[in-house]
Amino acid sequence: MEKTDAEKLAIILPCFNEQEVLPDTLRILTGFLAELIRENRVSADSIILAVDDGSTDRTWEIIRDSSGSAGPVRGISLSRNFGHQYAILAGLFTADADLMVTLDADLQDDHRCIREMVDHYHQGCDIVYGVRKKRETDTFFKRTTARMFYRLMTFLGCRIIPDHADFRLMSRRAVETLRQFPERNVFLRGMIPLIGGKSAVVYYDRKKRTAGISKYPFGKMLSFAWDGITSMSEKPIALIAQFGLILMLICLILAGYCIFQKFWGYTVPGWTSLCMILCGFSAIQFLAISIVGQYVGKIYKECKARPLFIIQESSGPLSEKSFSSSKPDEKQ
């Protein structure tokens, strides 16, 4: 059954040191939200919720100055930099809205697709994913590594949407389901598809950043990818066991070869090959131990059950219902 009544929309902007682009972003989104209200796609009390993730520049000052009772902009400031994924969760768990769209503050993702996302919501979808049509704005290296990452995640059994970042619409029901996920190691691109329900995809062309610098350099993206792999799949540990069996087979073949050499009276030419084998196997052992250690470290974080985020300050009128616990397993 299609939803027909206009409902409250919250556009959630995770922000970290975005002072160069934020004024234009808030101006553009304010005008776009007014269009959606005039078209009766969303209700008049819809908001733009900017989440300051511990910025060190004027980001929070801009958010605070832009928010007020007369406009749609609202803001919350986290007590420190918790990270992009946790800033998104802070917005989702704080916004008191019927449908919520997460969108990066640089507006590289096409905000005009929100109109189509809302239409899918009215047709009964709980989740609508924004997916890039192509990656022409990326470098060859970034485009290639991104494709390798999505294929690897699929191979490892993770339900991930290729070429989808964190531009998506979620209904209140989907967000409340996400709130029930207790883990502290958050990888939303893999977690949200696990919610299930009716979903849809909206395709768009990603634009170039107009100002500021990317908050995801290669090193940080590599760390994010590794977090995603270890948070969503246990296959790396299974692969270690399989690799260990292969190495055991190789060792048996080498042992047979050495026995053959011994009986036929051949001498060992030196210790170089032995050292290479020892060093190689030692490196493999250290690699295996480090992978297992990553999982143990994640278990350690889960056991501590620390808050996902801490809200230090808010700006603009937000209902008391908005301020839910930062712990996902606690109900409002």
mmCIF file of C-alpha atoms in Angstrom:
data_model
loop_
_atom_site.group_PDB
_atom_site.id
_atom_site.type_symbol
_atom_site.label_atom_id
_atom_site.label_comp_id
_atom_site.label_asym_id
_atom_site.label_seq_id
_atom_site.Cartn_x
_atom_site.Cartn_y
_atom_site.Cartn_z
ATOM 1 C CA MET A 1 0.000 0.000 0.000
ATOM 2 C CA GLU A 2 1.399 3.397 -0.960
ATOM 3 C CA LYS A 3 1.989 6.119 1.611
ATOM 4 C CA THR A 4 0.270 9.330 0.520
ATOM 5 C CA ASP A 5 0.375 11.765 3.458
ATOM 6 C CA ALA A 6 3.325 14.147 3.650
ATOM 7 C CA GLU A 7 5.654 13.034 6.410
ATOM 8 C CA LYS A 8 8.611 14.593 8.181
ATOM 9 C CA LEU A 9 11.968 14.317 6.426
ATOM 10 C CA ALA A 10 15.366 14.798 8.067
ATOM 11 C CA ILE A 11 18.382 15.359 5.800
ATOM 12 C CA ILE A 12 21.394 14.358 7.905
ATOM 13 C CA LEU A 13 24.786 15.902 7.142
ATOM 14 C CA PRO A 14 27.859 14.429 8.901
ATOM 15 C CA CYS A 15 30.409 17.253 9.001
ATOM 16 C CA PHE A 16 34.114 17.281 9.801
ATOM 17 C CA ASN A 17 36.082 20.456 9.004
ATOM 18 C CA GLU A 18 33.697 21.533 6.234
ATOM 19 C CA GLN A 19 33.804 25.314 6.718
ATOM 20 C CA GLU A 20 34.613 25.918 3.027
ATOM 21 C CA VAL A 21 31.551 24.129 1.617
ATOM 22 C CA LEU A 22 29.023 24.186 4.462
ATOM 23 C CA PRO A 23 27.463 27.653 3.895
ATOM 24 C CA ASP A 24 26.663 26.834 0.252
ATOM 25 C CA THR A 25 25.507 23.334 1.183
ATOM 26 C CA LEU A 26 23.029 24.596 3.791
ATOM 27 C CA ARG A 27 21.758 27.285 1.412
ATOM 28 C CA ILE A 28 21.229 24.795 -1.448
ATOM 29 C CA LEU A 29 19.576 22.165 0.747
ATOM 30 C CA THR A 30 17.310 24.737 2.415
ATOM 31 C CA GLY A 31 15.997 25.787 -1.001
ATOM 32 C CA PHE A 32 15.644 22.191 -2.142
ATOM 33 C CA LEU A 33 13.774 21.195 1.026
ATOM 34 C CA ALA A 34 11.362 24.099 0.442
ATOM 35 C CA GLU A 35 10.655 22.679 -3.040
ATOM 36 C CA LEU A 36 9.855 19.246 -1.580
ATOM 37 C CA ILE A 37 7.484 20.861 0.918
ATOM 38 C CA ARG A 38 5.712 22.859 -1.816
ATOM 39 C CA GLU A 39 5.316 19.661 -3.837
ATOM 40 C CA ASN A 40 3.732 18.035 -0.747
ATOM 41 C CA ARG A 41 6.313 15.260 -0.831
ATOM 42 C CA VAL A 42 7.343 15.968 2.782
ATOM 43 C CA SER A 43 5.769 17.856 5.651
ATOM 44 C CA ALA A 44 6.445 21.497 6.530
ATOM 45 C CA ASP A 45 8.292 20.567 9.736
ATOM 46 C CA SER A 46 11.037 18.706 7.834
ATOM 47 C CA ILE A 47 14.587 19.583 8.867
ATOM 48 C CA ILE A 48 18.246 19.569 7.884
ATOM 49 C CA LEU A 49 20.277 18.075 10.755
ATOM 50 C CA ALA A 50 24.008 18.848 10.589
ATOM 51 C CA VAL A 51 26.224 16.698 12.828
ATOM 52 C CA ASP A 52 29.558 18.278 13.749
ATOM 53 C CA ASP A 53 31.972 15.392 14.293
ATOM 54 C CA GLY A 54 34.498 17.201 16.469
ATOM 55 C CA SER A 55 35.634 19.712 13.834
ATOM 56 C CA THR A 56 38.600 21.962 14.592
ATOM 57 C CA ASP A 57 37.592 24.772 12.231
ATOM 58 C CA ARG A 58 34.474 27.001 12.081
ATOM 59 C CA THR A 59 32.091 24.164 11.133
ATOM 60 C CA TRP A 60 30.091 24.225 14.377
ATOM 61 C CA GLU A 61 29.969 28.033 14.389
ATOM 62 C CA ILE A 62 28.465 27.977 10.878
ATOM 63 C CA ILE A 63 25.903 25.332 11.892
ATOM 64 C CA ARG A 64 24.941 27.256 15.031
ATOM 65 C CA ASP A 65 24.572 30.540 13.174
ATOM 66 C CA SER A 66 22.454 28.891 10.446
ATOM 67 C CA SER A 67 20.048 27.180 12.833
ATOM 68 C CA GLY A 68 17.062 28.841 14.389
ATOM 69 C CA SER A 69 13.334 28.614 14.862
ATOM 70 C CA ALA A 70 12.609 30.297 11.511
ATOM 71 C CA GLY A 71 14.615 27.931 9.300
ATOM 72 C CA PRO A 72 14.910 24.165 8.854
ATOM 73 C CA VAL A 73 18.554 23.833 9.921
ATOM 74 C CA ARG A 74 19.303 22.052 13.189
ATOM 75 C CA GLY A 75 22.629 20.996 14.608
ATOM 76 C CA ILE A 76 24.277 18.699 17.112
ATOM 77 C CA SER A 77 27.931 18.789 18.107
ATOM 78 C CA LEU A 78 29.742 15.654 19.228
ATOM 79 C CA SER A 79 32.212 15.903 22.108
ATOM 80 C CA ARG A 80 35.109 14.757 19.889
ATOM 81 C CA ASN A 81 35.839 13.232 16.507
ATOM 82 C CA PHE A 82 34.137 9.819 16.637
ATOM 83 C CA GLY A 83 34.358 9.117 12.893
ATOM 84 C CA HIS A 84 32.110 9.386 9.849
ATOM 85 C CA GLN A 85 30.069 6.227 10.521
ATOM 86 C CA TYR A 86 29.333 7.230 14.109
ATOM 87 C CA ALA A 87 28.392 10.765 13.081
ATOM 88 C CA ILE A 88 25.817 9.266 10.713
ATOM 89 C CA LEU A 89 24.447 7.111 13.538
ATOM 90 C CA ALA A 90 24.261 10.171 15.800
ATOM 91 C CA GLY A 91 22.093 11.908 13.204
ATOM 92 C CA LEU A 92 19.881 8.880 12.580
ATOM 93 C CA PHE A 93 19.319 8.178 16.271
ATOM 94 C CA THR A 94 18.753 11.850 17.121
ATOM 95 C CA ALA A 95 16.478 12.982 14.293
ATOM 96 C CA ASP A 96 12.795 12.613 15.176
ATOM 97 C CA ALA A 97 11.532 12.071 11.625
ATOM 98 C CA ASP A 98 9.521 9.608 9.564
ATOM 99 C CA LEU A 99 12.154 9.293 6.860
ATOM 100 C CA MET A 100 15.833 10.209 6.964
ATOM 101 C CA VAL A 101 18.410 10.782 4.245
ATOM 102 C CA THR A 102 22.152 10.726 4.991
ATOM 103 C CA LEU A 103 24.235 12.907 2.700
ATOM 104 C CA ASP A 104 27.857 14.079 2.835
ATOM 105 C CA ALA A 105 28.257 17.813 3.391
ATOM 106 C CA ASP A 106 30.380 18.334 0.260
ATOM 107 C CA LEU A 107 27.299 17.633 -1.957
ATOM 108 C CA GLN A 108 29.322 15.474 -4.335
ATOM 109 C CA ASP A 109 26.348 13.117 -4.187
ATOM 110 C CA ASP A 110 23.450 14.595 -6.145
ATOM 111 C CA HIS A 111 20.960 15.932 -3.576
ATOM 112 C CA ARG A 112 18.279 16.183 -6.286
ATOM 113 C CA CYS A 113 17.993 12.373 -6.139
ATOM 114 C CA ILE A 114 16.322 12.798 -2.749
ATOM 115 C CA ARG A 115 13.106 13.616 -4.633
ATOM 116 C CA GLU A 116 13.181 10.194 -6.307
ATOM 117 C CA MET A 117 14.136 8.546 -3.016
ATOM 118 C CA VAL A 118 11.108 10.077 -1.305
ATOM 119 C CA ASP A 119 8.901 8.806 -4.135
ATOM 120 C CA HIS A 120 10.219 5.281 -3.555
ATOM 121 C CA TYR A 121 9.488 5.711 0.154
ATOM 122 C CA HIS A 122 5.878 6.634 -0.648
ATOM 123 C CA GLN A 123 5.708 3.441 -2.692
ATOM 124 C CA GLY A 124 6.514 1.422 0.409
ATOM 125 C CA CYS A 125 10.332 1.198 0.464
ATOM 126 C CA ASP A 126 12.066 1.312 3.840
ATOM 127 C CA ILE A 127 15.570 1.775 2.386
ATOM 128 C CA VAL A 128 16.617 3.525 -0.828
ATOM 129 C CA TYR A 129 20.284 3.339 -1.843
ATOM 130 C CA GLY A 130 22.033 6.040 -3.842
ATOM 131 C CA VAL A 131 24.360 4.302 -6.314
ATOM 132 C CA ARG A 132 26.847 5.946 -8.651
ATOM 133 C CA LYS A 133 26.302 5.356 -12.368
ATOM 134 C CA LYS A 134 30.022 5.502 -13.110
ATOM 135 C CA ARG A 135 33.286 6.530 -11.458
ATOM 136 C CA GLU A 136 34.745 8.851 -14.105
ATOM 137 C CA THR A 137 35.558 11.545 -11.538
ATOM 138 C CA ASP A 138 37.862 9.094 -9.693
ATOM 139 C CA THR A 139 41.460 8.406 -10.600
ATOM 140 C CA PHE A 140 42.257 5.101 -12.306
ATOM 141 C CA PHE A 141 43.877 3.839 -9.100
ATOM 142 C CA LYS A 142 40.915 4.734 -6.885
ATOM 143 C CA ARG A 143 38.421 3.329 -9.385
ATOM 144 C CA THR A 144 40.328 0.043 -9.648
ATOM 145 C CA THR A 145 40.824 -0.390 -5.912
ATOM 146 C CA ALA A 146 37.149 0.407 -5.245
ATOM 147 C CA ARG A 147 36.034 -2.312 -7.658
ATOM 148 C CA MET A 148 38.466 -4.761 -6.058
ATOM 149 C CA PHE A 149 37.063 -3.896 -2.633
ATOM 150 C CA TYR A 150 33.440 -4.520 -3.645
ATOM 151 C CA ARG A 151 34.356 -7.835 -5.285
ATOM 152 C CA LEU A 152 36.330 -8.882 -2.225
ATOM 153 C CA MET A 153 33.470 -8.010 0.108
ATOM 154 C CA THR A 154 31.067 -10.013 -2.052
ATOM 155 C CA PHE A 155 33.488 -12.953 -2.059
ATOM 156 C CA LEU A 156 33.677 -12.783 1.731
ATOM 157 C CA GLY A 157 29.901 -13.070 1.956
ATOM 158 C CA CYS A 158 29.055 -9.462 2.823
ATOM 159 C CA ARG A 159 25.757 -8.082 1.501
ATOM 160 C CA ILE A 160 27.087 -4.825 0.108
ATOM 161 C CA ILE A 161 25.728 -2.588 -2.653
ATOM 162 C CA PRO A 162 28.485 -1.899 -5.244
ATOM 163 C CA ASP A 163 29.292 1.786 -5.829
ATOM 164 C CA HIS A 164 27.084 2.818 -2.898
ATOM 165 C CA ALA A 165 28.634 4.930 -0.172
ATOM 166 C CA ASP A 166 26.471 6.417 2.600
ATOM 167 C CA PHE A 167 23.949 8.339 0.507
ATOM 168 C CA ARG A 168 20.667 6.609 1.347
ATOM 169 C CA LEU A 169 17.127 7.048 2.616
ATOM 170 C CA MET A 170 15.873 5.094 5.619
ATOM 171 C CA SER A 171 12.390 4.972 7.092
ATOM 172 C CA ARG A 172 11.806 5.335 10.819
ATOM 173 C CA ARG A 173 11.117 1.587 10.946
ATOM 174 C CA ALA A 174 14.490 0.801 9.334
ATOM 175 C CA VAL A 175 16.323 3.133 11.726
ATOM 176 C CA GLU A 176 14.604 1.546 14.740
ATOM 177 C CA THR A 177 15.702 -1.864 13.438
ATOM 178 C CA LEU A 178 19.263 -0.570 13.024
ATOM 179 C CA ARG A 179 19.129 0.654 16.620
ATOM 180 C CA GLN A 180 18.778 -2.986 17.705
ATOM 181 C CA PHE A 181 22.199 -3.854 16.247
ATOM 182 C CA PRO A 182 24.439 -3.876 19.344
ATOM 183 C CA GLU A 183 27.896 -3.851 17.745
ATOM 184 C CA ARG A 184 30.424 -1.076 18.305
ATOM 185 C CA ASN A 185 32.474 -1.865 15.202
ATOM 186 C CA VAL A 186 30.227 -0.051 12.743
ATOM 187 C CA PHE A 187 30.303 -0.547 8.977
ATOM 188 C CA LEU A 188 26.966 0.822 7.779
ATOM 189 C CA ARG A 189 27.400 -0.172 4.129
ATOM 190 C CA GLY A 190 27.384 -3.804 5.246
ATOM 191 C CA MET A 191 25.009 -3.524 8.208
ATOM 192 C CA ILE A 192 22.065 -1.747 6.585
ATOM 193 C CA PRO A 193 21.477 -4.362 3.837
ATOM 194 C CA LEU A 194 21.093 -6.892 6.678
ATOM 195 C CA ILE A 195 17.921 -5.077 7.799
ATOM 196 C CA GLY A 196 16.043 -6.461 4.813
ATOM 197 C CA GLY A 197 12.585 -5.206 3.892
ATOM 198 C CA LYS A 198 11.591 -3.538 0.661
ATOM 199 C CA SER A 199 14.378 -1.476 -0.880
ATOM 200 C CA ALA A 200 15.177 0.361 -4.096
ATOM 201 C CA VAL A 201 18.151 1.901 -5.875
ATOM 202 C CA VAL A 202 18.526 5.414 -7.302
ATOM 203 C CA TYR A 203 21.382 6.041 -9.744
ATOM 204 C CA TYR A 204 23.226 9.352 -10.010
ATOM 205 C CA ASP A 205 26.414 10.970 -11.293
ATOM 206 C CA ARG A 206 28.878 11.985 -8.583
ATOM 207 C CA LYS A 207 30.204 15.524 -8.875
ATOM 208 C CA LYS A 208 33.655 16.861 -8.091
ATOM 209 C CA ARG A 209 34.270 18.567 -4.764
ATOM 210 C CA THR A 210 33.907 22.333 -5.177
ATOM 211 C CA ALA A 211 35.963 23.357 -2.125
ATOM 212 C CA GLY A 212 37.922 21.897 0.753
ATOM 213 C CA ILE A 213 39.782 18.594 0.757
ATOM 214 C CA SER A 214 38.649 14.990 0.896
ATOM 215 C CA LYS A 215 38.373 13.561 4.408
ATOM 216 C CA TYR A 216 39.174 10.095 3.048
ATOM 217 C CA PRO A 217 42.792 9.954 1.809
ATOM 218 C CA PHE A 218 44.127 6.593 0.640
ATOM 219 C CA GLY A 219 45.437 5.508 4.046
ATOM 220 C CA LYS A 220 42.124 6.237 5.744
ATOM 221 C CA MET A 221 40.176 4.501 2.975
ATOM 222 C CA LEU A 222 42.406 1.440 3.332
ATOM 223 C CA SER A 223 41.771 1.379 7.071
ATOM 224 C CA PHE A 224 38.028 1.806 6.462
ATOM 225 C CA ALA A 225 38.042 -1.105 3.994
ATOM 226 C CA TRP A 226 39.884 -3.341 6.460
ATOM 227 C CA ASP A 227 37.427 -2.415 9.218
ATOM 228 C CA GLY A 228 34.585 -3.317 6.877
ATOM 229 C CA ILE A 229 36.082 -6.711 6.081
ATOM 230 C CA THR A 230 36.792 -7.678 9.689
ATOM 231 C CA SER A 231 33.481 -6.275 10.952
ATOM 232 C CA MET A 232 31.268 -8.074 8.441
ATOM 233 C CA SER A 233 32.974 -11.389 7.682
ATOM 234 C CA GLU A 234 34.775 -14.193 9.520
ATOM 235 C CA LYS A 235 36.077 -15.669 6.261
ATOM 236 C CA PRO A 236 39.655 -14.339 6.700
ATOM 237 C CA ILE A 237 40.043 -16.679 9.693
ATOM 238 C CA ALA A 238 38.627 -19.574 7.666
ATOM 239 C CA LEU A 239 41.044 -18.719 4.841
ATOM 240 C CA ILE A 240 43.944 -18.893 7.315
ATOM 241 C CA ALA A 241 42.947 -22.470 8.189
ATOM 242 C CA GLN A 242 42.729 -23.398 4.495
ATOM 243 C CA PHE A 243 46.062 -21.746 3.811
ATOM 244 C CA GLY A 244 47.559 -23.667 6.734
ATOM 245 C CA LEU A 245 46.454 -26.958 5.166
ATOM 246 C CA ILE A 246 48.073 -25.963 1.862
ATOM 247 C CA LEU A 247 51.316 -25.106 3.655
ATOM 248 C CA MET A 248 51.193 -28.443 5.484
ATOM 249 C CA LEU A 249 50.924 -30.210 2.135
ATOM 250 C CA ILE A 250 53.877 -28.233 0.784
ATOM 251 C CA CYS A 251 55.897 -29.142 3.887
ATOM 252 C CA LEU A 252 55.144 -32.857 3.361
ATOM 253 C CA ILE A 253 56.299 -32.611 -0.256
ATOM 254 C CA LEU A 254 59.496 -30.861 0.819
ATOM 255 C CA ALA A 255 60.075 -33.478 3.522
ATOM 256 C CA GLY A 256 59.714 -36.246 0.935
ATOM 257 C CA TYR A 257 62.132 -34.452 -1.350
ATOM 258 C CA CYS A 258 64.691 -34.126 1.477
ATOM 259 C CA ILE A 259 64.398 -37.844 2.309
ATOM 260 C CA PHE A 260 64.876 -38.694 -1.370
ATOM 261 C CA GLN A 261 67.993 -36.517 -1.471
ATOM 262 C CA LYS A 262 69.315 -38.163 1.671
ATOM 263 C CA PHE A 263 68.974 -41.750 0.393
ATOM 264 C CA TRP A 264 70.525 -40.933 -2.965
ATOM 265 C CA GLY A 265 73.515 -39.339 -1.307
ATOM 266 C CA TYR A 266 73.012 -35.769 -2.490
ATOM 267 C CA THR A 267 74.346 -33.089 -0.204
ATOM 268 C CA VAL A 268 72.635 -29.897 0.745
ATOM 269 C CA PRO A 269 74.365 -27.038 -1.127
ATOM 270 C CA GLY A 270 73.920 -24.591 1.751
ATOM 271 C CA TRP A 271 71.638 -23.069 4.293
ATOM 272 C CA THR A 272 70.196 -20.315 2.046
ATOM 273 C CA SER A 273 67.115 -22.264 1.003
ATOM 274 C CA LEU A 274 66.515 -23.323 4.607
ATOM 275 C CA CYS A 275 66.698 -19.718 5.805
ATOM 276 C CA MET A 276 64.319 -18.595 3.068
ATOM 277 C CA ILE A 277 61.797 -21.258 4.057
ATOM 278 C CA LEU A 278 62.078 -20.365 7.741
ATOM 279 C CA CYS A 279 61.712 -16.651 7.073
ATOM 280 C CA GLY A 280 58.779 -17.218 4.728
ATOM 281 C CA PHE A 281 56.896 -19.404 7.152
ATOM 282 C CA SER A 282 57.654 -17.036 10.037
ATOM 283 C CA ALA A 283 56.219 -14.115 8.060
ATOM 284 C CA ILE A 284 53.095 -16.116 7.251
ATOM 285 C CA GLN A 285 52.673 -17.029 10.918
ATOM 286 C CA PHE A 286 52.979 -13.396 11.988
ATOM 287 C CA LEU A 287 50.420 -12.396 9.339
ATOM 288 C CA ALA A 288 47.994 -15.068 10.524
ATOM 289 C CA ILE A 289 48.432 -14.059 14.158
ATOM 290 C CA SER A 290 47.862 -10.382 13.300
ATOM 291 C CA ILE A 291 44.602 -11.181 11.456
ATOM 292 C CA VAL A 292 43.334 -13.229 14.394
ATOM 293 C CA GLY A 293 44.469 -10.406 16.683
ATOM 294 C CA GLN A 294 42.318 -7.952 14.751
ATOM 295 C CA TYR A 295 39.255 -10.046 15.527
ATOM 296 C CA VAL A 296 40.248 -10.401 19.178
ATOM 297 C CA GLY A 297 40.665 -6.617 19.350
ATOM 298 C CA LYS A 298 37.169 -6.114 17.966
ATOM 299 C CA ILE A 299 35.767 -8.526 20.559
ATOM 300 C CA TYR A 300 37.547 -6.444 23.213
ATOM 301 C CA LYS A 301 35.853 -3.267 21.935
ATOM 302 C CA GLU A 302 32.456 -4.953 21.895
ATOM 303 C CA CYS A 303 32.868 -6.175 25.475
ATOM 304 C CA LYS A 304 33.599 -2.649 26.737
ATOM 305 C CA ALA A 305 30.260 -1.461 25.288
ATOM 306 C CA ARG A 306 31.247 2.207 25.244
ATOM 307 C CA PRO A 307 28.828 4.789 23.765
ATOM 308 C CA LEU A 308 28.907 5.086 19.999
ATOM 309 C CA PHE A 309 28.850 8.876 20.261
ATOM 310 C CA ILE A 310 28.422 11.619 22.866
ATOM 311 C CA ILE A 311 26.403 14.751 22.075
ATOM 312 C CA GLN A 312 27.978 17.800 23.673
ATOM 313 C CA GLU A 313 25.757 20.589 22.335
ATOM 314 C CA SER A 314 22.716 21.152 20.143
ATOM 315 C CA SER A 315 21.492 24.103 18.136
ATOM 316 C CA GLY A 316 18.024 24.894 16.851
ATOM 317 C CA PRO A 317 14.732 23.543 18.173
ATOM 318 C CA LEU A 318 14.881 19.765 18.618
ATOM 319 C CA SER A 319 12.213 17.799 20.431
ATOM 320 C CA GLU A 320 13.042 15.993 23.655
ATOM 321 C CA LYS A 321 12.250 12.750 21.860
ATOM 322 C CA SER A 322 15.190 13.424 19.548
ATOM 323 C CA PHE A 323 17.785 12.854 22.222
ATOM 324 C CA SER A 324 17.939 9.087 22.438
ATOM 325 C CA SER A 325 20.749 7.110 23.974
ATOM 326 C CA SER A 326 23.942 6.648 22.004
ATOM 327 C CA LYS A 327 23.763 2.971 22.918
ATOM 328 C CA PRO A 328 21.820 1.212 20.148
ATOM 329 C CA ASP A 329 20.388 -1.504 22.370
ATOM 330 C CA GLU A 330 18.580 0.951 24.638
ATOM 331 C CA LYS A 331 15.017 1.920 23.711
ATOM 332 C CA GLN A 332 13.653 5.431 23.888
#
